[in-house]
Coordinates of N, CA and C in Angstrom, one line a residue:
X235 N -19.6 36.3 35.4 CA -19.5 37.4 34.4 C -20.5 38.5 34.7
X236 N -19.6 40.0 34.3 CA -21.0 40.7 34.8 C -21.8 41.3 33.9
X237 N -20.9 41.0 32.5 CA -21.8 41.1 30.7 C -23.3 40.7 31.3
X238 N -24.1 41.1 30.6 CA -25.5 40.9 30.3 C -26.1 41.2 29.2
X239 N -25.6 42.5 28.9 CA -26.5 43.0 27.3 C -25.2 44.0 26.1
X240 N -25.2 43.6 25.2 CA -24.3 43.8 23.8 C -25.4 44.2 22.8
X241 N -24.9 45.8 22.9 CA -25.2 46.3 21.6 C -23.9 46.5 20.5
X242 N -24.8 45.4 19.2 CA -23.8 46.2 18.1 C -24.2 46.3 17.2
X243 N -23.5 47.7 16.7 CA -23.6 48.8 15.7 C -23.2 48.3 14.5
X244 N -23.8 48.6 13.5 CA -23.2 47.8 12.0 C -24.3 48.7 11.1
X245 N -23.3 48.6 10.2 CA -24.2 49.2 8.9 C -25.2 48.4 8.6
X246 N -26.6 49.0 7.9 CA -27.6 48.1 7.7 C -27.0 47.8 6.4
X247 N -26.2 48.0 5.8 CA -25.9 47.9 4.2 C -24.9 47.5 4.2
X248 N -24.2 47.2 5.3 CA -23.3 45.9 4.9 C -22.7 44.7 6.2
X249 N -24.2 44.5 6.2 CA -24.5 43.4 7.8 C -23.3 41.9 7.2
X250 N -22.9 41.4 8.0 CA -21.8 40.1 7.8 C -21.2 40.4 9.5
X251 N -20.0 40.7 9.8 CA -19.6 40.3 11.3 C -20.7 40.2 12.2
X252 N -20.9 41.8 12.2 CA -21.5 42.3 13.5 C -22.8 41.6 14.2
X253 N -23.7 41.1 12.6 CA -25.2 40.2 12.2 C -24.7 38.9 12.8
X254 N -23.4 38.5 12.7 CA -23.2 37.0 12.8 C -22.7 36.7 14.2
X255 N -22.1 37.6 14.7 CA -21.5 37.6 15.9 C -23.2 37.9 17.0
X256 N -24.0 38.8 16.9 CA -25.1 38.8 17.3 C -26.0 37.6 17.8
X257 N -26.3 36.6 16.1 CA -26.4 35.6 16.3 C -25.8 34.4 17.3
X258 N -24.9 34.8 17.4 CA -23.7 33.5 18.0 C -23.6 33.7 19.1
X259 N -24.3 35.1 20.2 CA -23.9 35.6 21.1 C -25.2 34.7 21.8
X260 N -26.6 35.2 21.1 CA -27.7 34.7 21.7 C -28.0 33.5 21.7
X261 N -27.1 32.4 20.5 CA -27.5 31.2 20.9 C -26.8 30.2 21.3
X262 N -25.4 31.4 22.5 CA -24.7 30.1 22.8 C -25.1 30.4 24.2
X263 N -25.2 29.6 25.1 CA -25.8 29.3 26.1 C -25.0 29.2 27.9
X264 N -23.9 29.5 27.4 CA -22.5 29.2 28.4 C -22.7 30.7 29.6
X265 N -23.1 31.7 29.0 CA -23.2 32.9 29.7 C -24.8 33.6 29.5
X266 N -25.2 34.0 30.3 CA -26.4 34.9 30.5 C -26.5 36.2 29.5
X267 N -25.7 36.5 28.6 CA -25.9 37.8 27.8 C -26.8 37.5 26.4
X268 N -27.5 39.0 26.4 CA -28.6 38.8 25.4 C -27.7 40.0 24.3
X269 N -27.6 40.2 23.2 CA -26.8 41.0 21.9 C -28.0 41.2 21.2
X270 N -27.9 42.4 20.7 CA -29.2 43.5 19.6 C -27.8 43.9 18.8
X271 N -28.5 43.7 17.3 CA -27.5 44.8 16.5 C -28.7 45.9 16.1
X272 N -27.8 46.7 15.6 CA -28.7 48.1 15.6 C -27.8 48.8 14.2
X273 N -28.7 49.7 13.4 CA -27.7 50.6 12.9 C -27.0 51.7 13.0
X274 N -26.4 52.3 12.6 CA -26.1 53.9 13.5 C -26.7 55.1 13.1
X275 N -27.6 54.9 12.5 CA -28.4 55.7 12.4 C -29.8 55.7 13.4
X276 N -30.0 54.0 14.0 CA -31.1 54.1 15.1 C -30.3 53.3 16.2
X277 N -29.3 53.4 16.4 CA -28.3 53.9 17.6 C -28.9 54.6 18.9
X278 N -28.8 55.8 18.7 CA -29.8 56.2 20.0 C -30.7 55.7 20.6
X279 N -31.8 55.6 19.8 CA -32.9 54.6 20.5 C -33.2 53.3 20.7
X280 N -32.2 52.6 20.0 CA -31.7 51.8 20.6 C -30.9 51.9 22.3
X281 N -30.2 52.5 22.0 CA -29.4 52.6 23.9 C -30.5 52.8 24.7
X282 N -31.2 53.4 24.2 CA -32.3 54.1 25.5 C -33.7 52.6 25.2
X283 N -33.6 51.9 24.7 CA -34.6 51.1 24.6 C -33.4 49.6 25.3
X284 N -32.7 49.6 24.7 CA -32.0 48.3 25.4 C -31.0 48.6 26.4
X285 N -30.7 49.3 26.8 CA -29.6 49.7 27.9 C -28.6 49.1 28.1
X286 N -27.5 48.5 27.0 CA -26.6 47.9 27.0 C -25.5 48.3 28.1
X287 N -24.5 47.7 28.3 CA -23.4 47.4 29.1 C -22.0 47.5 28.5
X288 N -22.3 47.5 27.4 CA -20.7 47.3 26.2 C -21.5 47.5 24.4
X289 N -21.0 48.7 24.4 CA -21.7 48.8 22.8 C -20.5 48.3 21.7
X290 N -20.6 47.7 20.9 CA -19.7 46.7 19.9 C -19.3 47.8 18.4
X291 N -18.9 48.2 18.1 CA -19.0 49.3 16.7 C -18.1 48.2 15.7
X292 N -18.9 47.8 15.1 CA -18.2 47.1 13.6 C -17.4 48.0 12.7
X293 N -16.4 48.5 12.7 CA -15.6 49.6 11.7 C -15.5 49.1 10.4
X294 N -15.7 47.6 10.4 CA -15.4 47.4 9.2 C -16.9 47.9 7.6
X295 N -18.3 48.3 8.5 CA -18.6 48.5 8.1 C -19.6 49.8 8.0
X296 N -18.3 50.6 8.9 CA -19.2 52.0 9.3 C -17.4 52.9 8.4
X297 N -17.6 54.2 7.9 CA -16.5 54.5 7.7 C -15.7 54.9 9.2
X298 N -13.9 55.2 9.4 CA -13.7 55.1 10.3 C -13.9 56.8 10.7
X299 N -14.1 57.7 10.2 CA -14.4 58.9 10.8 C -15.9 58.8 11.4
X300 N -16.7 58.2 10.4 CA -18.3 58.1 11.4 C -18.3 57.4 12.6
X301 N -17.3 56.0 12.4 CA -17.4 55.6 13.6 C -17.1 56.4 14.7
X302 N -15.9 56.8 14.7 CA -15.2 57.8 15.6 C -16.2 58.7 16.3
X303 N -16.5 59.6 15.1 CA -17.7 60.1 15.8 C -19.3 60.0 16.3
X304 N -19.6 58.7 15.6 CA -20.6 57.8 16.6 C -20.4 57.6 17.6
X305 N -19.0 57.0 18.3 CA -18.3 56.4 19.5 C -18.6 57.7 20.8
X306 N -18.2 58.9 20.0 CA -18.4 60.0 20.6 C -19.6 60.8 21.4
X307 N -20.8 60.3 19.7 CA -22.3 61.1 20.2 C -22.7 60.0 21.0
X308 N -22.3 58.9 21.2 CA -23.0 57.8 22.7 C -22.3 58.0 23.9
X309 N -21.1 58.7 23.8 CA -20.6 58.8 25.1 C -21.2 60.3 25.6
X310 N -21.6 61.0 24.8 CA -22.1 61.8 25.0 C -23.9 61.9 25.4
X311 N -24.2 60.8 25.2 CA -25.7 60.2 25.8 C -25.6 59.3 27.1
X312 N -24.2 58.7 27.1 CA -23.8 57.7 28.2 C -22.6 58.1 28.7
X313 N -21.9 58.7 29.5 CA -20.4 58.8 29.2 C -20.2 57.6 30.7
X314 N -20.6 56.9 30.7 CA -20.3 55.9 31.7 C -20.3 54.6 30.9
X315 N -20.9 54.0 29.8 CA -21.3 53.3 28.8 C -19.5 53.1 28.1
X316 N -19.4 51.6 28.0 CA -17.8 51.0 27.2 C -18.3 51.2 25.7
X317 N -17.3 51.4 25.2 CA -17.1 51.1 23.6 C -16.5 50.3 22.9
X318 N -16.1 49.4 22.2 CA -15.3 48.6 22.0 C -15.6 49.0 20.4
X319 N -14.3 48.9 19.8 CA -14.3 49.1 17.9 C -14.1 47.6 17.7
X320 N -14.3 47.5 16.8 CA -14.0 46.1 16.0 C -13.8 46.0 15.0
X321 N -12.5 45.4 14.2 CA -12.5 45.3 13.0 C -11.6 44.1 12.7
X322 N -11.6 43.4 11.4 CA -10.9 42.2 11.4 C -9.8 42.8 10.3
X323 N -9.3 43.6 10.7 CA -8.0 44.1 9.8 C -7.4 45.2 10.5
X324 N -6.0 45.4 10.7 CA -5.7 46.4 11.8 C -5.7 47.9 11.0
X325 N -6.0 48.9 11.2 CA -5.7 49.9 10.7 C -5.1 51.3 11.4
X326 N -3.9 51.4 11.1 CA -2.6 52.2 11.5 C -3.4 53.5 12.1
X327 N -3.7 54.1 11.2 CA -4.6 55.3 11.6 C -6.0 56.0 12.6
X328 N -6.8 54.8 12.4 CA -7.6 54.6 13.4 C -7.5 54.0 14.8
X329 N -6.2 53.4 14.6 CA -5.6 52.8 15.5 C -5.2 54.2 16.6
X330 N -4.5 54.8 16.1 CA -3.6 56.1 16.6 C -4.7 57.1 17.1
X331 N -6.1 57.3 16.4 CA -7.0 58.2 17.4 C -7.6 57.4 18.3
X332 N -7.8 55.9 18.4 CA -8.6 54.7 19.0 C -7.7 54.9 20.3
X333 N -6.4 54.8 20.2 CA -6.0 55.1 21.2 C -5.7 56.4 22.7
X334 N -5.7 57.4 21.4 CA -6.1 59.0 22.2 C -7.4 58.9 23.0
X335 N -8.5 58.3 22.5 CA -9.4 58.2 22.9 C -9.6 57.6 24.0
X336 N -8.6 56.1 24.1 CA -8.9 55.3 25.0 C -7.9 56.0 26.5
X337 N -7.0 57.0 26.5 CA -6.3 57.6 27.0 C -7.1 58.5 27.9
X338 N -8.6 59.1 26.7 CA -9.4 59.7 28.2 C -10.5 58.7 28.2
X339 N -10.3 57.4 28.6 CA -11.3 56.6 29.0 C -12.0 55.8 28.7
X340 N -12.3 56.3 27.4 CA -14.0 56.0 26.9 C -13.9 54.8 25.9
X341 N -12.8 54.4 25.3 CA -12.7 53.8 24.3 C -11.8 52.3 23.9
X342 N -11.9 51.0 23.6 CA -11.1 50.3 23.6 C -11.2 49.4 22.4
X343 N -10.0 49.1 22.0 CA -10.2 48.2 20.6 C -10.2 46.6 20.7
X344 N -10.5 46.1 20.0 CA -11.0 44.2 20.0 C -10.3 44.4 18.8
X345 N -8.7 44.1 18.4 CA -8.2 44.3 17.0 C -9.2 43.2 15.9
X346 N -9.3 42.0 16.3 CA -9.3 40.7 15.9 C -10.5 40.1 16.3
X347 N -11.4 40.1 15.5 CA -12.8 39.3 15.9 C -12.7 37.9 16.2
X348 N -12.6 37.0 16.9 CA -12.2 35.4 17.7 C -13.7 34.8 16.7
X349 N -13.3 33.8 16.5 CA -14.0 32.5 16.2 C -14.8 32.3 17.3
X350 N -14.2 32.4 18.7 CA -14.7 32.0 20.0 C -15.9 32.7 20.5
X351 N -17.0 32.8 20.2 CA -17.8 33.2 21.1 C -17.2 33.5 22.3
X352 N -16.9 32.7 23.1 CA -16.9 32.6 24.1 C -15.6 34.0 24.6
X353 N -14.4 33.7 24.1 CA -13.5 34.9 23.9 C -13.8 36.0 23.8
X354 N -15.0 36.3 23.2 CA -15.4 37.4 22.7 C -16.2 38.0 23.8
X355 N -17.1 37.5 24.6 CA -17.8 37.7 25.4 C -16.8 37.8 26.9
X356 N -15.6 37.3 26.8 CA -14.8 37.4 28.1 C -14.2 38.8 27.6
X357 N -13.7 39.0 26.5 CA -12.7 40.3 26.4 C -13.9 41.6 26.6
X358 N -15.4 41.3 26.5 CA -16.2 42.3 25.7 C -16.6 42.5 27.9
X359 N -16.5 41.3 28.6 CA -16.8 41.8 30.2 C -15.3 42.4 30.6
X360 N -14.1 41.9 30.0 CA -13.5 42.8 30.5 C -13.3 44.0 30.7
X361 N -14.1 44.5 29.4 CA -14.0 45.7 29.0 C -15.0 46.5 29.8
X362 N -15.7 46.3 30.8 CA -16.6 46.3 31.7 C -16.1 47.1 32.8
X363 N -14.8 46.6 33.4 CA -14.1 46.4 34.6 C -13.0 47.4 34.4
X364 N -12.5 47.6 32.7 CA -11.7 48.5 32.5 C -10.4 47.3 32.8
X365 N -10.3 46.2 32.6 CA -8.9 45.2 32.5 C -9.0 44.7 31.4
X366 N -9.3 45.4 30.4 CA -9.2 45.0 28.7 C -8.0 45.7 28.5
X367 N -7.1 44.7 28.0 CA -5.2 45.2 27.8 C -5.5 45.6 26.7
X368 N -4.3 46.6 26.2 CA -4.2 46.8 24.7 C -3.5 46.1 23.7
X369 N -4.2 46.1 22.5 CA -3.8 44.5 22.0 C -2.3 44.8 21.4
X370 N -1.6 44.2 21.4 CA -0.1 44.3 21.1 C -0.4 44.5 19.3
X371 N -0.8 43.2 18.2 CA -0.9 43.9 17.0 C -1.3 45.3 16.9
X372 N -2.3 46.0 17.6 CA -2.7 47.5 17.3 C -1.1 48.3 17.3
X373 N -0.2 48.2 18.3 CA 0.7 48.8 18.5 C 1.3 48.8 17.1
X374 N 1.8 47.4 17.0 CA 2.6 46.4 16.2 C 2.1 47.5 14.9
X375 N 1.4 48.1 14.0 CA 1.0 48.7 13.0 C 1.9 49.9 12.7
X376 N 1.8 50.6 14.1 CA 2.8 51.9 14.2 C 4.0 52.0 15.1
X377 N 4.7 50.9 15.1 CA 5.5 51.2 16.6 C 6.8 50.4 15.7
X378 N 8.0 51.3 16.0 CA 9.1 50.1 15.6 C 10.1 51.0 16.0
X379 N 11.5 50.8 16.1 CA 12.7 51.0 17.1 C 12.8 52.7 16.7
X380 N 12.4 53.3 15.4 CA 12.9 54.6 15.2 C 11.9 55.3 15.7
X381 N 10.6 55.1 16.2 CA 9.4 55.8 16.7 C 10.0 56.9 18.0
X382 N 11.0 56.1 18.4 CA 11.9 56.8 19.9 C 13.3 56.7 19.3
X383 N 13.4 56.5 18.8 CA 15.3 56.8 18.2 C 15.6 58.5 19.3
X384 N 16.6 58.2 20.2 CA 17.1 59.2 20.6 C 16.6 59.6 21.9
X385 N 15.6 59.3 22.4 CA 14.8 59.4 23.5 C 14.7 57.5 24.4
X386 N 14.0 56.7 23.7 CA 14.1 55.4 24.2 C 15.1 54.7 23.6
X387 N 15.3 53.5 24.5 CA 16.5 52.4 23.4 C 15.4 51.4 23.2
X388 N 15.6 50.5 22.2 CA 14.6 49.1 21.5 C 14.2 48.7 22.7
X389 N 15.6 48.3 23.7 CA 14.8 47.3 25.0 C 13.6 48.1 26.1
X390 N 14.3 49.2 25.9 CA 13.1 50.2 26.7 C 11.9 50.1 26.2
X391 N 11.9 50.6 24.6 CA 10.7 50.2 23.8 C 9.9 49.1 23.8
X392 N 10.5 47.9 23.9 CA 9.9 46.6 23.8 C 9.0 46.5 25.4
X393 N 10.0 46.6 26.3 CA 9.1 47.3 27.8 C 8.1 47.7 27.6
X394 N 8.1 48.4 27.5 CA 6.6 49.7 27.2 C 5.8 49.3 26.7
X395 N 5.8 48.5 25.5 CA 5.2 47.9 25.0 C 4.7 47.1 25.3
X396 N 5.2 46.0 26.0 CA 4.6 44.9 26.8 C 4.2 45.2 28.3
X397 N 4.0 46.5 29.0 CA 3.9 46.2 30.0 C 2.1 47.5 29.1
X398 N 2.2 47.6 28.0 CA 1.2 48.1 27.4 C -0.1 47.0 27.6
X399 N 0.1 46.0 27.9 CA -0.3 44.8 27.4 C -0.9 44.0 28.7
X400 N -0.5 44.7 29.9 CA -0.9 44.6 30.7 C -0.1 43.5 32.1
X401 N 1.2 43.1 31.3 CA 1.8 42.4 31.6 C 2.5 42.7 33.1
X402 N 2.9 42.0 34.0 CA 3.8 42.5 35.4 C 5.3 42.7 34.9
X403 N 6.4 42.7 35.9 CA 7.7 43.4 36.0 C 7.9 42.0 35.3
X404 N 7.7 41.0 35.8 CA 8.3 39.5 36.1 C 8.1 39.2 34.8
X405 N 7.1 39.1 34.2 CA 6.7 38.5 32.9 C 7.0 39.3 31.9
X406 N 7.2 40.3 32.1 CA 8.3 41.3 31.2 C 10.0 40.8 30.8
X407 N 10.3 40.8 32.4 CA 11.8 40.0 32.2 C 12.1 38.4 31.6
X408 N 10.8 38.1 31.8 CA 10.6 37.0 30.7 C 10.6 36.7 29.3
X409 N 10.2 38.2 28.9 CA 9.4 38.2 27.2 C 11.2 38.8 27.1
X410 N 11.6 39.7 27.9 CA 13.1 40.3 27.6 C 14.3 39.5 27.5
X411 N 14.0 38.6 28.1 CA 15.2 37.6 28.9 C 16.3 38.1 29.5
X412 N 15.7 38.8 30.3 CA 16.2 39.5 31.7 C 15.7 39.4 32.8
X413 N 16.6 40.1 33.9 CA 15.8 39.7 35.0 C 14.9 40.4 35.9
X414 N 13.9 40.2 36.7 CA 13.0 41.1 37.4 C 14.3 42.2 37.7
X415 N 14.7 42.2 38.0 CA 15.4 43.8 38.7 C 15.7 44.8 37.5
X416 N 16.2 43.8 36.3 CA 16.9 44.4 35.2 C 15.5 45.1 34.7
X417 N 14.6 44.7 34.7 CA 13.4 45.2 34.1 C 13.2 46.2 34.7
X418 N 12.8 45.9 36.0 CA 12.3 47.5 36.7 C 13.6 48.4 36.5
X419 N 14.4 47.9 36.2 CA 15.6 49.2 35.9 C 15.3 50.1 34.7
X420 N 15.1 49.0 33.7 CA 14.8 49.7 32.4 C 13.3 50.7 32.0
X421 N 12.2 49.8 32.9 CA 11.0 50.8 33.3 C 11.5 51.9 33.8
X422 N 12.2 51.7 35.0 CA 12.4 53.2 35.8 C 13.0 54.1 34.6
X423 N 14.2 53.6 34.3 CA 14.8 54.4 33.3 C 13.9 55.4 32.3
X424 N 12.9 54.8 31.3 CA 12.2 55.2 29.9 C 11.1 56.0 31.3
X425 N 10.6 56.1 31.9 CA 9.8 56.8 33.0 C 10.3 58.0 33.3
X426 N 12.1 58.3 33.5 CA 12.5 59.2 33.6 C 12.5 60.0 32.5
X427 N 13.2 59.4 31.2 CA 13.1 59.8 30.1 C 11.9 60.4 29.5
X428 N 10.4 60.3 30.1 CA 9.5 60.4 29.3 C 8.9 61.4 30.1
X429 N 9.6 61.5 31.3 CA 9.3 62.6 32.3 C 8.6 62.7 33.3
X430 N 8.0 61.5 33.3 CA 7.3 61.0 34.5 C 7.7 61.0 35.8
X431 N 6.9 61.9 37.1 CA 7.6 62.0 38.1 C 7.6 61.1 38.8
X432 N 8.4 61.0 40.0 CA 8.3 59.7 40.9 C 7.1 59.5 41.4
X433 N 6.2 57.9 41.6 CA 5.3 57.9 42.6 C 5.1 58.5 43.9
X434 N 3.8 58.6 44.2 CA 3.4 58.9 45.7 C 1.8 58.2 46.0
X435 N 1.4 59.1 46.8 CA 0.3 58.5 47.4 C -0.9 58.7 46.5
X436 N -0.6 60.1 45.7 CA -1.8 60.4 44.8 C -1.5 60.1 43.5
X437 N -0.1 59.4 42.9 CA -0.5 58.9 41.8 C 0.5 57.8 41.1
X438 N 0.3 56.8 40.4 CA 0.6 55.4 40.7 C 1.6 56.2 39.0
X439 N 2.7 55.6 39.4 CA 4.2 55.7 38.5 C 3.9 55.0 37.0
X440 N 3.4 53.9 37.0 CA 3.3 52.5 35.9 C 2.4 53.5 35.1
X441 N 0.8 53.6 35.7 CA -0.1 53.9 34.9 C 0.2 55.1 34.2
X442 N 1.0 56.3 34.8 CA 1.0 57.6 33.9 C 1.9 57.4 33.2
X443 N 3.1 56.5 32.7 CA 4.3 55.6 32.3 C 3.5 55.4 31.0
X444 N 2.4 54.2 31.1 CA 1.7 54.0 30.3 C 1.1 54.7 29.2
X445 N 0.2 55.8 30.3 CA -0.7 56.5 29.7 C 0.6 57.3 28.4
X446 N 1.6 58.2 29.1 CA 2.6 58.7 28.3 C 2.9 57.7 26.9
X447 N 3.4 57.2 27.2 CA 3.9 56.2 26.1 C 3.0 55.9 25.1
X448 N 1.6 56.1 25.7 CA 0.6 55.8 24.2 C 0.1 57.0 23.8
X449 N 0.5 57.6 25.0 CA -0.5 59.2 24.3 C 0.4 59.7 23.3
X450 N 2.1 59.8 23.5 CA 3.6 60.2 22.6 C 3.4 59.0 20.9
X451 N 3.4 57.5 21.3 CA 2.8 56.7 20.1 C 1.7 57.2 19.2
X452 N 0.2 58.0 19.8 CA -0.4 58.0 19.1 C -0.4 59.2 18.2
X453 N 0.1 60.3 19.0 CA 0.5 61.5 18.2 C 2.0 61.6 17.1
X454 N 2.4 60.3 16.6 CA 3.5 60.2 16.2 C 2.9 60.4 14.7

């Protein structure tokens, strides 16, 4: 694991996850990472005093526009520094700039706080490495067959959506009950439709496939 240090942000006035997940971080023993919570108001000096690796933003107890723009004034003290939002309830709307955001880079969501320690601290390194998928419930809030009525068809949609997720061709034709070829047919297809040019050497077909599809989802 290449986690080592977890900052998270939590309101001082209404400590409960973010306080408890902290605790649970430092005294489980299975990985080497050390967790500070901080408020967002001493946020800054905190980063500069603990030099975190993945900062944690509890939403459930910061409003979601402050968060937003907390997420922002650290990337703007770090812009190399992960973000991860947290909240144990999905929210449609936050969801939809959570994702704009994550489109240029800087930003990724943990819909669902895990019981698991352990879980938490693997999705919190993935997010390190930049192979933190996007969680399918986040979609699940705003996404349903009329989102593309006329432009995609359901199975195209369902695609997209699962290969949102970080999923391959194969294990798509799985979730579709179809087959590898039938899949890449239906990718290729919603790629054309979305306007995406053909691959080359300077830029990979899937990822701007992706990126479109969530950046078209979020501005819906």
């Amino acid at each position: 694991m290449h986690l080592s240090k977890v900052l998270i942000i939590e309101h001082a006035s209404r400590q409960g996850t973010g306080e408890a997940l902290c605790t649970a971080i430092n005294a489980q023993k299975e990985f080497p990472v050390v967790a500070r919570r901080t408020s967002p108001e001493d946020a800054p000096s905190a980063l500069n005093l603990f030099s975190p690796q993945v900062v944690l933003v509890d939403m459930d107890s910061i409003r979601r526009s402050d968060g937003l723009a907390l997420g922002q004034n650290i990337r703007d003290q770090n812009n190399q520094l992960k973000i991860v939002f947290m909240s144990d309830r999905a929210n449609p709307s936050f969801a939809k700039e959570a994702l704009l955001s994550s489109i240029s880079g800087w930003s990724y969501w943990l819909n669902k706080p895990s019981s698991s320690v352990r879980n938490v601290l693997v999705a919190l390194d993935d997010a390190i490495s930049g192979d933190l998928p996007m969680d399918a419930a986040v979609l699940d809030e705003f996404l349903t067959e009329d989102n593309f009525k006329g432009i995609l068809s359901p199975r195209q949609h369902q695609a997209l959506n699962l290969m949102t997720q970080g999923l391959s061709n194969a294990a798509i034709a799985t979730e579709c009950n179809i087959t590898t070829k039938a899949a890449e047919r239906v990718i290729a297809t919603a790629s054309d439709l979305l306007g995406i040019p053909a691959g080359g050497d300077k830029f990979n077909r899937r990822v701007l496939t992706v990126l479109e599809y969530l950046k078209v989802l979020a501005l819906k």
